[in-house]
One Martini backbone bead per residue (centre of mass of N, CA, C, O) as a GRO file, in nm:
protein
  402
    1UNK     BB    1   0.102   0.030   0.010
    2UNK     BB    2   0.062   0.334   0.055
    3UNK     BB    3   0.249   0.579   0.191
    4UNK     BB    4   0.328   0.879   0.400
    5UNK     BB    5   0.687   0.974   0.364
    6UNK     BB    6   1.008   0.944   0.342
    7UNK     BB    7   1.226   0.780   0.492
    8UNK     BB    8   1.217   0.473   0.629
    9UNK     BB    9   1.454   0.520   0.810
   10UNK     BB   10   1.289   0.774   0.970
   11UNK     BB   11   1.014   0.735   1.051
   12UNK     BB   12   1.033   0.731   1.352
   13UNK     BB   13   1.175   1.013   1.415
   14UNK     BB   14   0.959   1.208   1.290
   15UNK     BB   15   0.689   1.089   1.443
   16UNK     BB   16   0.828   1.202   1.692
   17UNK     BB   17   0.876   1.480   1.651
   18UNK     BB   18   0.558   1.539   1.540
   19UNK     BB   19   0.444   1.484   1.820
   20UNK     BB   20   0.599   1.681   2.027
   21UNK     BB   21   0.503   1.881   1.882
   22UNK     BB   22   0.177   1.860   1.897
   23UNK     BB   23   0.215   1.802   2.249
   24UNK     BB   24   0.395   2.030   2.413
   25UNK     BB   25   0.170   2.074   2.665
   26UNK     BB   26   0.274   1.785   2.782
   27UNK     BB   27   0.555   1.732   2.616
   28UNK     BB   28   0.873   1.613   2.574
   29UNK     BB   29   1.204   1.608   2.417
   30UNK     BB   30   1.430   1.303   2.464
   31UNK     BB   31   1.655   1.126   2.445
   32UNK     BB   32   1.468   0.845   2.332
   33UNK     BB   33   1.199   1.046   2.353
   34UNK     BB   34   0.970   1.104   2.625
   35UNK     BB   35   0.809   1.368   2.861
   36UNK     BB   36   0.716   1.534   3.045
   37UNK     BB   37   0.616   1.874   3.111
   38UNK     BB   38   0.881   1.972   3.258
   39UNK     BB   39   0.959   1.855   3.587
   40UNK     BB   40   0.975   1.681   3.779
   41UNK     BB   41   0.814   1.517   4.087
   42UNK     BB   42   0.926   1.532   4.350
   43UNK     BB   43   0.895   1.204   4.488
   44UNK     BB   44   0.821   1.085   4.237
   45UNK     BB   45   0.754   0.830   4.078
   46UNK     BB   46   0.869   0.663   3.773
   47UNK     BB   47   0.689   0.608   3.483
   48UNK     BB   48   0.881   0.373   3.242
   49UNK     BB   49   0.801   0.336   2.909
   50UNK     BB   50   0.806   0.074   2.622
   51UNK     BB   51   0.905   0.042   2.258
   52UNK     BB   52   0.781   0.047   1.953
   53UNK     BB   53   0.729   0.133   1.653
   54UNK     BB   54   0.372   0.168   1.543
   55UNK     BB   55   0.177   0.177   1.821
   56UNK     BB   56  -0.015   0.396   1.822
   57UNK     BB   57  -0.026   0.537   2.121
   58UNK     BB   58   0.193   0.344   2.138
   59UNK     BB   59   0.366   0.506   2.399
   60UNK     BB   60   0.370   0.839   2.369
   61UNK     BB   61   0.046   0.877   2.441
   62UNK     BB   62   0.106   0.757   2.749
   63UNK     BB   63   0.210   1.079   2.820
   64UNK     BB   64   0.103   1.213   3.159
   65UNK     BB   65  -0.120   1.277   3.366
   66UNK     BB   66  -0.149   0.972   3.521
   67UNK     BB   67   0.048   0.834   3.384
   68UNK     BB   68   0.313   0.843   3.224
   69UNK     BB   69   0.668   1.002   3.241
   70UNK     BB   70   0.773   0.806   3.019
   71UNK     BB   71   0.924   0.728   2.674
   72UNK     BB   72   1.039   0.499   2.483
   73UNK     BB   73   1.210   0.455   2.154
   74UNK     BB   74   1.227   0.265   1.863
   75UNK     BB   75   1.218   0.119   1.616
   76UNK     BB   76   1.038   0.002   1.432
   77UNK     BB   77   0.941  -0.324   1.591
   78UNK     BB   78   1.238  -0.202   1.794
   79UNK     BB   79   1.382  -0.175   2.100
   80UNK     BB   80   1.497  -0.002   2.283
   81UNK     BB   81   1.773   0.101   2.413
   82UNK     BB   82   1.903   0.108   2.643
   83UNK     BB   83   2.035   0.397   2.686
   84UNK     BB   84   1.721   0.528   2.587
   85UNK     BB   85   1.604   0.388   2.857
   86UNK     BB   86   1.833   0.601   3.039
   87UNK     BB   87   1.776   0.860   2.942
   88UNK     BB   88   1.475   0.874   3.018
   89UNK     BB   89   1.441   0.805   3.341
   90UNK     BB   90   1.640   1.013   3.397
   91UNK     BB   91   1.483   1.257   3.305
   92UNK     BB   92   1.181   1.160   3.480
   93UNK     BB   93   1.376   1.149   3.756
   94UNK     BB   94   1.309   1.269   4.083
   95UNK     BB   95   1.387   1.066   4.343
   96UNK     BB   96   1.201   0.772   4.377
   97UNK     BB   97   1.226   0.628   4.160
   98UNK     BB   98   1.196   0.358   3.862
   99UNK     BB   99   0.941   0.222   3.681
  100UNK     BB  100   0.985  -0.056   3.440
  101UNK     BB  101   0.772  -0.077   3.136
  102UNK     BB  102   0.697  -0.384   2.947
  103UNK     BB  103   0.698  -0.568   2.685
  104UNK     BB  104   0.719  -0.948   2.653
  105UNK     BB  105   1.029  -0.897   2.487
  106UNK     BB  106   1.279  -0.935   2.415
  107UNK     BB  107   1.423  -0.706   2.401
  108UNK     BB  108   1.294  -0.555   2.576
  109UNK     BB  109   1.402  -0.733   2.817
  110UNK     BB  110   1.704  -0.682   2.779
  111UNK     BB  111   1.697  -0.330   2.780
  112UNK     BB  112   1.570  -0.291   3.029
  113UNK     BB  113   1.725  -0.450   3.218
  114UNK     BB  114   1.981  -0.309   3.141
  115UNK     BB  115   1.921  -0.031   3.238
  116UNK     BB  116   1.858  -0.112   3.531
  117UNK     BB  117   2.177  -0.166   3.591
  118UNK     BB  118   2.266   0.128   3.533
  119UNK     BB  119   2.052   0.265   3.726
  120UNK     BB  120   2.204   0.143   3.978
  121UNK     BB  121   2.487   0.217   3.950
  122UNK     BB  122   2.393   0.505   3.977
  123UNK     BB  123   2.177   0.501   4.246
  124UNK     BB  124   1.892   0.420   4.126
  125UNK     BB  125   1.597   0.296   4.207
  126UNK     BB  126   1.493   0.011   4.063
  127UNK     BB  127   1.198  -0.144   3.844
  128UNK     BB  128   1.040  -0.437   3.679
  129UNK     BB  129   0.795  -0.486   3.384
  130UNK     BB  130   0.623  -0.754   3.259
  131UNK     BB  131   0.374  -0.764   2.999
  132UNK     BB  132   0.153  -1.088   2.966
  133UNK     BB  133  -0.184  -1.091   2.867
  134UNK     BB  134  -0.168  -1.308   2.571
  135UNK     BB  135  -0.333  -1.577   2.575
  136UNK     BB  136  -0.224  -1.681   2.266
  137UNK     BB  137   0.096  -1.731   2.336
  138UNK     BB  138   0.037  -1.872   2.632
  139UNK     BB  139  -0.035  -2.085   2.844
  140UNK     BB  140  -0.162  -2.046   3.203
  141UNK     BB  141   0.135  -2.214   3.301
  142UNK     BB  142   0.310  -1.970   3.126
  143UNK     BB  143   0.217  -1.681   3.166
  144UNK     BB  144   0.551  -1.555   3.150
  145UNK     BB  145   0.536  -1.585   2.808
  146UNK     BB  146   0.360  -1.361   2.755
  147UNK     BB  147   0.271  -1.112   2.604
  148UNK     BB  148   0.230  -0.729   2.565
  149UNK     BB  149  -0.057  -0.555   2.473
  150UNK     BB  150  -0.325  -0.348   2.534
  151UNK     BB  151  -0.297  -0.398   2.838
  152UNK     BB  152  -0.086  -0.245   2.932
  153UNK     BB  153  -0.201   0.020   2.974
  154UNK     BB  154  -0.339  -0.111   3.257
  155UNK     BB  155  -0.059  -0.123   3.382
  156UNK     BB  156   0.015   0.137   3.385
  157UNK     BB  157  -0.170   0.303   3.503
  158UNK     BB  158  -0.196   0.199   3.778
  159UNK     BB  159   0.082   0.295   3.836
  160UNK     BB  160   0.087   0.577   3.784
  161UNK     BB  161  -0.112   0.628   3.981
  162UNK     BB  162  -0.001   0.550   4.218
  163UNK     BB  163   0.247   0.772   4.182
  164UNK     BB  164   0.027   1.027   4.183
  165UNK     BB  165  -0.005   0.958   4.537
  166UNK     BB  166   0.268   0.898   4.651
  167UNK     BB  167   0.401   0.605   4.632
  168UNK     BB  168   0.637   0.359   4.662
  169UNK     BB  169   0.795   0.186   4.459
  170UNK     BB  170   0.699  -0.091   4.605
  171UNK     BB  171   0.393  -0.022   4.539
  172UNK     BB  172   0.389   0.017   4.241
  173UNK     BB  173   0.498  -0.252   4.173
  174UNK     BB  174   0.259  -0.416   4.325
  175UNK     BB  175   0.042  -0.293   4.145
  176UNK     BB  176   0.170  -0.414   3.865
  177UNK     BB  177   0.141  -0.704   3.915
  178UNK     BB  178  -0.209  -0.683   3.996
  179UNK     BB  179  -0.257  -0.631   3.702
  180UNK     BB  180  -0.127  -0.812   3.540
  181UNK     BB  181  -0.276  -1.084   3.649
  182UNK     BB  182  -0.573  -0.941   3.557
  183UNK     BB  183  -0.490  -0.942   3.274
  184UNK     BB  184  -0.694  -0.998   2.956
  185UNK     BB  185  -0.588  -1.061   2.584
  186UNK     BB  186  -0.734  -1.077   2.259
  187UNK     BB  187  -0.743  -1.150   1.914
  188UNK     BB  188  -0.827  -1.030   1.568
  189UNK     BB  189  -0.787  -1.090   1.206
  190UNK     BB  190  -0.809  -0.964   0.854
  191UNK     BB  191  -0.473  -0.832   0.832
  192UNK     BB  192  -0.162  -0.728   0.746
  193UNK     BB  193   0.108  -0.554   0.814
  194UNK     BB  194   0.290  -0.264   0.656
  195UNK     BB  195   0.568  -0.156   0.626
  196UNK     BB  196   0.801   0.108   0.586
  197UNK     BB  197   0.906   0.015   0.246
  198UNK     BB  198   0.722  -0.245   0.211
  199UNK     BB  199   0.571  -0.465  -0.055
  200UNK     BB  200   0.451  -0.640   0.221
  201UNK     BB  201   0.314  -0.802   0.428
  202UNK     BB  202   0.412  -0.996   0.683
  203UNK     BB  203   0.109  -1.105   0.643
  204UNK     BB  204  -0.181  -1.283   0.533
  205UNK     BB  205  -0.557  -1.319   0.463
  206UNK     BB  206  -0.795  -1.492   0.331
  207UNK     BB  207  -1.046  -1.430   0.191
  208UNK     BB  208  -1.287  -1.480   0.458
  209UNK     BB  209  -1.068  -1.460   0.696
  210UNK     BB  210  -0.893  -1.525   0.981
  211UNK     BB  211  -0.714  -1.408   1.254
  212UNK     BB  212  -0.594  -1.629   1.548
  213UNK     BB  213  -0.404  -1.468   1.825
  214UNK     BB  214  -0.223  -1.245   1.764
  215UNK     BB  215   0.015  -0.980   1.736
  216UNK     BB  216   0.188  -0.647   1.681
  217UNK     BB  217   0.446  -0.750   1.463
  218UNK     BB  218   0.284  -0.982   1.255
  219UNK     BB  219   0.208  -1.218   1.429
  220UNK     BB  220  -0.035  -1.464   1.232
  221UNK     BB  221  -0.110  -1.655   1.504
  222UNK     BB  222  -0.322  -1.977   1.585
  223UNK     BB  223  -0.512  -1.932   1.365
  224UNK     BB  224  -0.784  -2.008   1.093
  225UNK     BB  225  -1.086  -1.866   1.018
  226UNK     BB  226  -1.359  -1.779   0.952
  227UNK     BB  227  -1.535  -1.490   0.924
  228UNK     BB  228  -1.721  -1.287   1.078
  229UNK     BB  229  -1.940  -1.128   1.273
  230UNK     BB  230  -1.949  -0.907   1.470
  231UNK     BB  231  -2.110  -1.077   1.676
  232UNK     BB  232  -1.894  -1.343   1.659
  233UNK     BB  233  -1.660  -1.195   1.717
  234UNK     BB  234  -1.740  -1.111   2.045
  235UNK     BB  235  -1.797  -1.381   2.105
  236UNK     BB  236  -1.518  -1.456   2.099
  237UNK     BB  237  -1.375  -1.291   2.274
  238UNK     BB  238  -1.530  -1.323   2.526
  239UNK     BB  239  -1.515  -1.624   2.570
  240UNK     BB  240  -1.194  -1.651   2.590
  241UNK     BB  241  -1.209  -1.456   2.866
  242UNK     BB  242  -1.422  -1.639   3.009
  243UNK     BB  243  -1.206  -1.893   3.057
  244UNK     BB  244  -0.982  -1.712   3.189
  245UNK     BB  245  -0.938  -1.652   3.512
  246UNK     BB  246  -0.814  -1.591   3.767
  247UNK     BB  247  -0.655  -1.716   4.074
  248UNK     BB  248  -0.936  -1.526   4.237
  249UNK     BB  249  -1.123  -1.574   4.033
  250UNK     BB  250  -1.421  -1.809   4.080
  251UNK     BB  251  -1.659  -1.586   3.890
  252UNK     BB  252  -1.770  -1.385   3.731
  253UNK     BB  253  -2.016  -1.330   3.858
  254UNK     BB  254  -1.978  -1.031   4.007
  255UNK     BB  255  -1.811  -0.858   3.839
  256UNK     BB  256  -1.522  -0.619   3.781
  257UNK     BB  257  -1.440  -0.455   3.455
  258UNK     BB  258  -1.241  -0.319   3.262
  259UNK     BB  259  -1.206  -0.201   2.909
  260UNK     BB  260  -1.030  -0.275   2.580
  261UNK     BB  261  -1.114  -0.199   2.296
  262UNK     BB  262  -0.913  -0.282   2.013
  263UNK     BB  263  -0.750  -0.128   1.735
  264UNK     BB  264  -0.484  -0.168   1.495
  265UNK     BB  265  -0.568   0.055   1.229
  266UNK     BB  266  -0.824  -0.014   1.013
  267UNK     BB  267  -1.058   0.035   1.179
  268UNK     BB  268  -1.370   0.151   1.242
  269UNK     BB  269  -1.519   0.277   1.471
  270UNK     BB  270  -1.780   0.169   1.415
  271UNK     BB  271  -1.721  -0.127   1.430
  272UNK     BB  272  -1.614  -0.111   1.724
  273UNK     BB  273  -1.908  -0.044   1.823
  274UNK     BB  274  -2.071  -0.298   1.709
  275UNK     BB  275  -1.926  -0.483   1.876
  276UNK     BB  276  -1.959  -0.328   2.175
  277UNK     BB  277  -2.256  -0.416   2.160
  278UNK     BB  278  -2.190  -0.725   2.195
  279UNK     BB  279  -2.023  -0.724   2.471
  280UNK     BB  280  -2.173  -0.611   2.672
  281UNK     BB  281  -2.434  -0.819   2.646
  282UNK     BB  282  -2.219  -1.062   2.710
  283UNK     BB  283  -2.168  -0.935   3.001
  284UNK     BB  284  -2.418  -0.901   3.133
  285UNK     BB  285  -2.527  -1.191   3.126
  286UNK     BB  286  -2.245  -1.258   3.268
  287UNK     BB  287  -2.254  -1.057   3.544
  288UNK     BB  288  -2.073  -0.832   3.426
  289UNK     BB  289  -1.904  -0.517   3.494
  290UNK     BB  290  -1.841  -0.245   3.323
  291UNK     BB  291  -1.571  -0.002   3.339
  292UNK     BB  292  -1.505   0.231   3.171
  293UNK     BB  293  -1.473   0.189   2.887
  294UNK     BB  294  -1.291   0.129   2.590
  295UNK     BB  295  -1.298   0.276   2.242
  296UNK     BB  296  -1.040   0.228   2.046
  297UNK     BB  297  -0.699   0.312   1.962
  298UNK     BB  298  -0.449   0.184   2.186
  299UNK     BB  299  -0.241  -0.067   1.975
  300UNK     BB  300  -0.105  -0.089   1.748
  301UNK     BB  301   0.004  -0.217   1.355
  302UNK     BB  302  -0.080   0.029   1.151
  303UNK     BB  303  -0.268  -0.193   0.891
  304UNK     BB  304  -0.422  -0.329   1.083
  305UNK     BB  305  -0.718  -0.560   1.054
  306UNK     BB  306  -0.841  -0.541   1.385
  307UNK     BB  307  -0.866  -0.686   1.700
  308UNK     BB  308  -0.934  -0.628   2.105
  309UNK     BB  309  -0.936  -0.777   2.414
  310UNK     BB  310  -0.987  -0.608   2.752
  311UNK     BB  311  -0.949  -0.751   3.102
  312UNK     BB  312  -0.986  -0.615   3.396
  313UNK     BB  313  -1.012  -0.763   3.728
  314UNK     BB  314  -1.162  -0.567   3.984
  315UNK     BB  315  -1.102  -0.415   4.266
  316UNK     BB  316  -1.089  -0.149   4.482
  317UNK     BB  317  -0.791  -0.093   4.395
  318UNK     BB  318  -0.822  -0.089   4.103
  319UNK     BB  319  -1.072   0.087   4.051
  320UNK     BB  320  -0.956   0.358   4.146
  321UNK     BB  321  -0.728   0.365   3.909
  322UNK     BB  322  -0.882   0.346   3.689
  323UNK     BB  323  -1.065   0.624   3.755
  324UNK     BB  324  -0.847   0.813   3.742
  325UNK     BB  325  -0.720   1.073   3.642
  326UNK     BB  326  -0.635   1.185   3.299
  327UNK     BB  327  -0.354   1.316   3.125
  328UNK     BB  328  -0.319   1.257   2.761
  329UNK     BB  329  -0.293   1.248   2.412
  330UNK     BB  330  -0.473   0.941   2.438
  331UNK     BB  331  -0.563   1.007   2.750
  332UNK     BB  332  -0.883   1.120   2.904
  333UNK     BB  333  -0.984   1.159   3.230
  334UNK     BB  334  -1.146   1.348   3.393
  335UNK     BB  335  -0.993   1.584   3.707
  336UNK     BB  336  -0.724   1.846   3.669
  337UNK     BB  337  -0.579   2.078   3.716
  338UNK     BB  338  -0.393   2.281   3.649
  339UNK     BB  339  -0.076   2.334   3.512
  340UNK     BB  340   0.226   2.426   3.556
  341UNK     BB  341   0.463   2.620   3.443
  342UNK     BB  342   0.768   2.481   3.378
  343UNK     BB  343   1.131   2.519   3.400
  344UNK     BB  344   1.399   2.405   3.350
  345UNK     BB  345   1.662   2.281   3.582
  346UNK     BB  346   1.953   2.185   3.581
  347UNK     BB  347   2.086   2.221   3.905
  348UNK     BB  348   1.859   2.026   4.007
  349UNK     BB  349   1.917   1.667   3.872
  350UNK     BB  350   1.638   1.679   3.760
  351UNK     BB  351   1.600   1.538   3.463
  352UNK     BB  352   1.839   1.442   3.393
  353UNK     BB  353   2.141   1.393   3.167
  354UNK     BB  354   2.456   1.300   3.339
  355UNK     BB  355   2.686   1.324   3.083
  356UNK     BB  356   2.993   1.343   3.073
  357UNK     BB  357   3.271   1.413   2.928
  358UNK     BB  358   3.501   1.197   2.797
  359UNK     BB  359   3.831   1.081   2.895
  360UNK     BB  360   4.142   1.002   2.710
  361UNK     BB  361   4.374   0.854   2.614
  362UNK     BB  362   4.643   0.807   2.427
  363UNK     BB  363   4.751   0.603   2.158
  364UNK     BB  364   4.826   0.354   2.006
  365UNK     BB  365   4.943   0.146   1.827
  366UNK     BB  366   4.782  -0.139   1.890
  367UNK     BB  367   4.498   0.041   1.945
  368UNK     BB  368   4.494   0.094   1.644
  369UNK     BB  369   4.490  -0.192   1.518
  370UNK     BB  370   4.240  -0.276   1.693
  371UNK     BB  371   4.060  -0.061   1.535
  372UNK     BB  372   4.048  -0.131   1.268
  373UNK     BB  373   3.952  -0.453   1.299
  374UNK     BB  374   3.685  -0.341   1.427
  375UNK     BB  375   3.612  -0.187   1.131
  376UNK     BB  376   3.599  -0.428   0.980
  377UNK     BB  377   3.408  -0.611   1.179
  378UNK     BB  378   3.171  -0.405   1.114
  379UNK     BB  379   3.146  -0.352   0.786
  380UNK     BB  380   3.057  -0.683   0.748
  381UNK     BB  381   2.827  -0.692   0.905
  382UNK     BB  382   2.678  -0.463   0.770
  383UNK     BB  383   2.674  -0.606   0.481
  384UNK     BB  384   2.543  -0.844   0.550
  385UNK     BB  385   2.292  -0.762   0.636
  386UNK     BB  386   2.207  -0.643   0.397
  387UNK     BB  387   2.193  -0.892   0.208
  388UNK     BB  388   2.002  -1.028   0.436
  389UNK     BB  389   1.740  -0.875   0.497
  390UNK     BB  390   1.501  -1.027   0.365
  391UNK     BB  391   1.549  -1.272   0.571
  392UNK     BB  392   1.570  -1.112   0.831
  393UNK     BB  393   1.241  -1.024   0.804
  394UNK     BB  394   1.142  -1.337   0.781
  395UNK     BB  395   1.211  -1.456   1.025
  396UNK     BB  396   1.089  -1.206   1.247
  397UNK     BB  397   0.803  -1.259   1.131
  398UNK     BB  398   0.780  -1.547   1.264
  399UNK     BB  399   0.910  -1.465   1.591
  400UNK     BB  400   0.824  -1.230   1.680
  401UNK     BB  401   1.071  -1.055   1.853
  402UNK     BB  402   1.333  -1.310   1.872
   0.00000   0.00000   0.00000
């Protein structure tokens, strides 16, 4: 399909730019990502999220008051670095403490472990977590393996609003830990999603069928079936949510659950009101109350025609962060203060990226030709690299970030 782009190596970084243009009254970019606009807010918990670009308004939309204070991001379907995820905490961090949270994808779960690892030696108290919510992707005896899709939003939300309470930061992680835990999303497409420069979508689904259980990396789903009509959609996805309920919920019956019916990129609002209208209905029978339900794009995937539910079984401590007021580029839902017009302070230490220009010593003969050979084999690799990228592009879109 045709895309509205310049260079596609460019793609996220131009994308990134022209959101913080958009949106400079919420929020600031800096390296590696956005943060809140102004200064951290001394002593409270920073709440620092992330993964790769494509999936707006995830992540960097979900940047605001009541919601996260920083967002890294990395290239398409691409894990930010470490680098650039302890640059971004570094500058959201307050001085209490920052937990992050990202999908439970292999680069995810690498860089920022390797980034909180870095920030610990920094003298930083730092905590993380992987968002595991896609039931489609391990069995529940596994649940440490599944992916996290657009459940993300419900467990960070949940974190940020306890840290925008005053919470520390072990109670911040132990609230994103019961939300985790509480959090079940499954998904349905009927088209797969094409790269910024690339000339076919990552998978197809041939006319009239659908991919159950899919990632929004373009990992092709788990089974393919007939397409639905949209009320047999509602049926599949609620059926599949309430068959598998937490491990403290005995009975769907007399429960409250958040809600985020979620469209990945190409459906229009009005399919998934359809959709919506019968997920009610089948949650109301099953004696289930929805609570604030979202229903919108919320996690997408470029041009993926798909949708997903998600469901977080609240008890009175969850259900009260799921209500708090939020003020961000892609979610605003109650009433907050006015905002302050904070100038930033580079001498208060907060906020900012504190690397000093490192100084070297003079080179040796030695370490000249050692250096030669370094860039001998980096030259290789990344030649190699482009003349197979068309292969690498093909196994990782099969591994899906793998």
């Amino acid at each position: 399909m045709t895309r509205l782009l310049n260079d596609p190596d460019a793609f996220a970084q131009e994308a990134l730019e022209g959101f913080a243009a958009a949106h400079a009254d919420r929020v600031r970019a800096v390296p590696g990502g956005v943060v809140r606009r102004g200064r951290p807010a001394p002593g409270q918990v920073a709440v620092v999220i992330g993964g790769g670009s494509g999936h707006y308004p995830a992540f960097t939309g979900l940047v605001g008051r009541g919601l996260a204070h920083g967002a890294a991001v990395g290239e398409v379907f691409a894990s930010p670095s470490a680098h650039r995820v302890r640059q971004v905490a570094k500058a959201a961090h307050g001085g209490a403490g920052v937990l992050l949270a990202y999908g439970n994808y292999a680069g995810d779960v690498l860089h920022f472990g390797e980034a909180a690892q870095r920030l610990a030696a920094e003298g930083i108290e730092v905590r993380t977590l992987a968002v595991t919510d896609d039931v489609a992707s391990a069995p529940p005896q596994e649940a440490h393996r599944r992916r996290g899709v657009a459940g993300d939003l419900v467990v960070f939300k949940a974190a940020a609003a306890a840290a925008e309470s005053g919470a520390p930061l072990s109670e911040v992680a132990r609230i994103a830990e019961r939300a985790n835990a509480r959090t079940r999303t499954f998904g349905l497409a009927f088209s797969g999603c094409t790269l910024p420069g690339a000339p076919h979508p990552l998978f197809q689904v041939p006319e009239g069928r659908m991919a159950v259980g899919l990632g929004i990396h373009g990992e092709p789903g788990i089974a393919e079936e007939a397409a639905p009509t949209a009320d047999e959609a509602a049926g599949r996805l609620v059926g599949r949510l309430l068959a598998e309920l937490p491990d403290d919920v005995e009975r769907a019956a007399g429960q409250r659950v958040g809600l985020l019916l979620n469209g990945l990129g190409a459906l229009t609002h009005d399919e998934l009101f359809i959709v919506y209208r019968r997920v009610a209905e089948l949650l109301a029978e099953a004696g289930v109350t929805a609570v604030l339900p979202e229903v919108g794009e919320l996690c997408t995937s470029f041009d993926m025609a798909g949708l997903s539910l998600t469901l977080v079984w609240l008890d009175p401590e969850l259900e009260a962060l799921w209500r708090a007021p939020v003020d961000a580029p892609a979610l605003r839902r109650g009433s907050l203060p006015a905002p302050v017009d904070v100038v930033e302070d580079p001498a208060s230490g907060l906020g900012t990226v504190s690397d000093a220009p490192a100084t070297y010593p003079a080179a040796t003969h030695d370490s000249r030709l050692l250096a030669g050979r370094v860039v001998d084999t980096l030259d290789t690799l990344a030649h190699t690299l482009d003349e197979h990228a068309d292969e690498l592009g093909r196994i990782d879109a099969v591994a899906g970030d793998g």
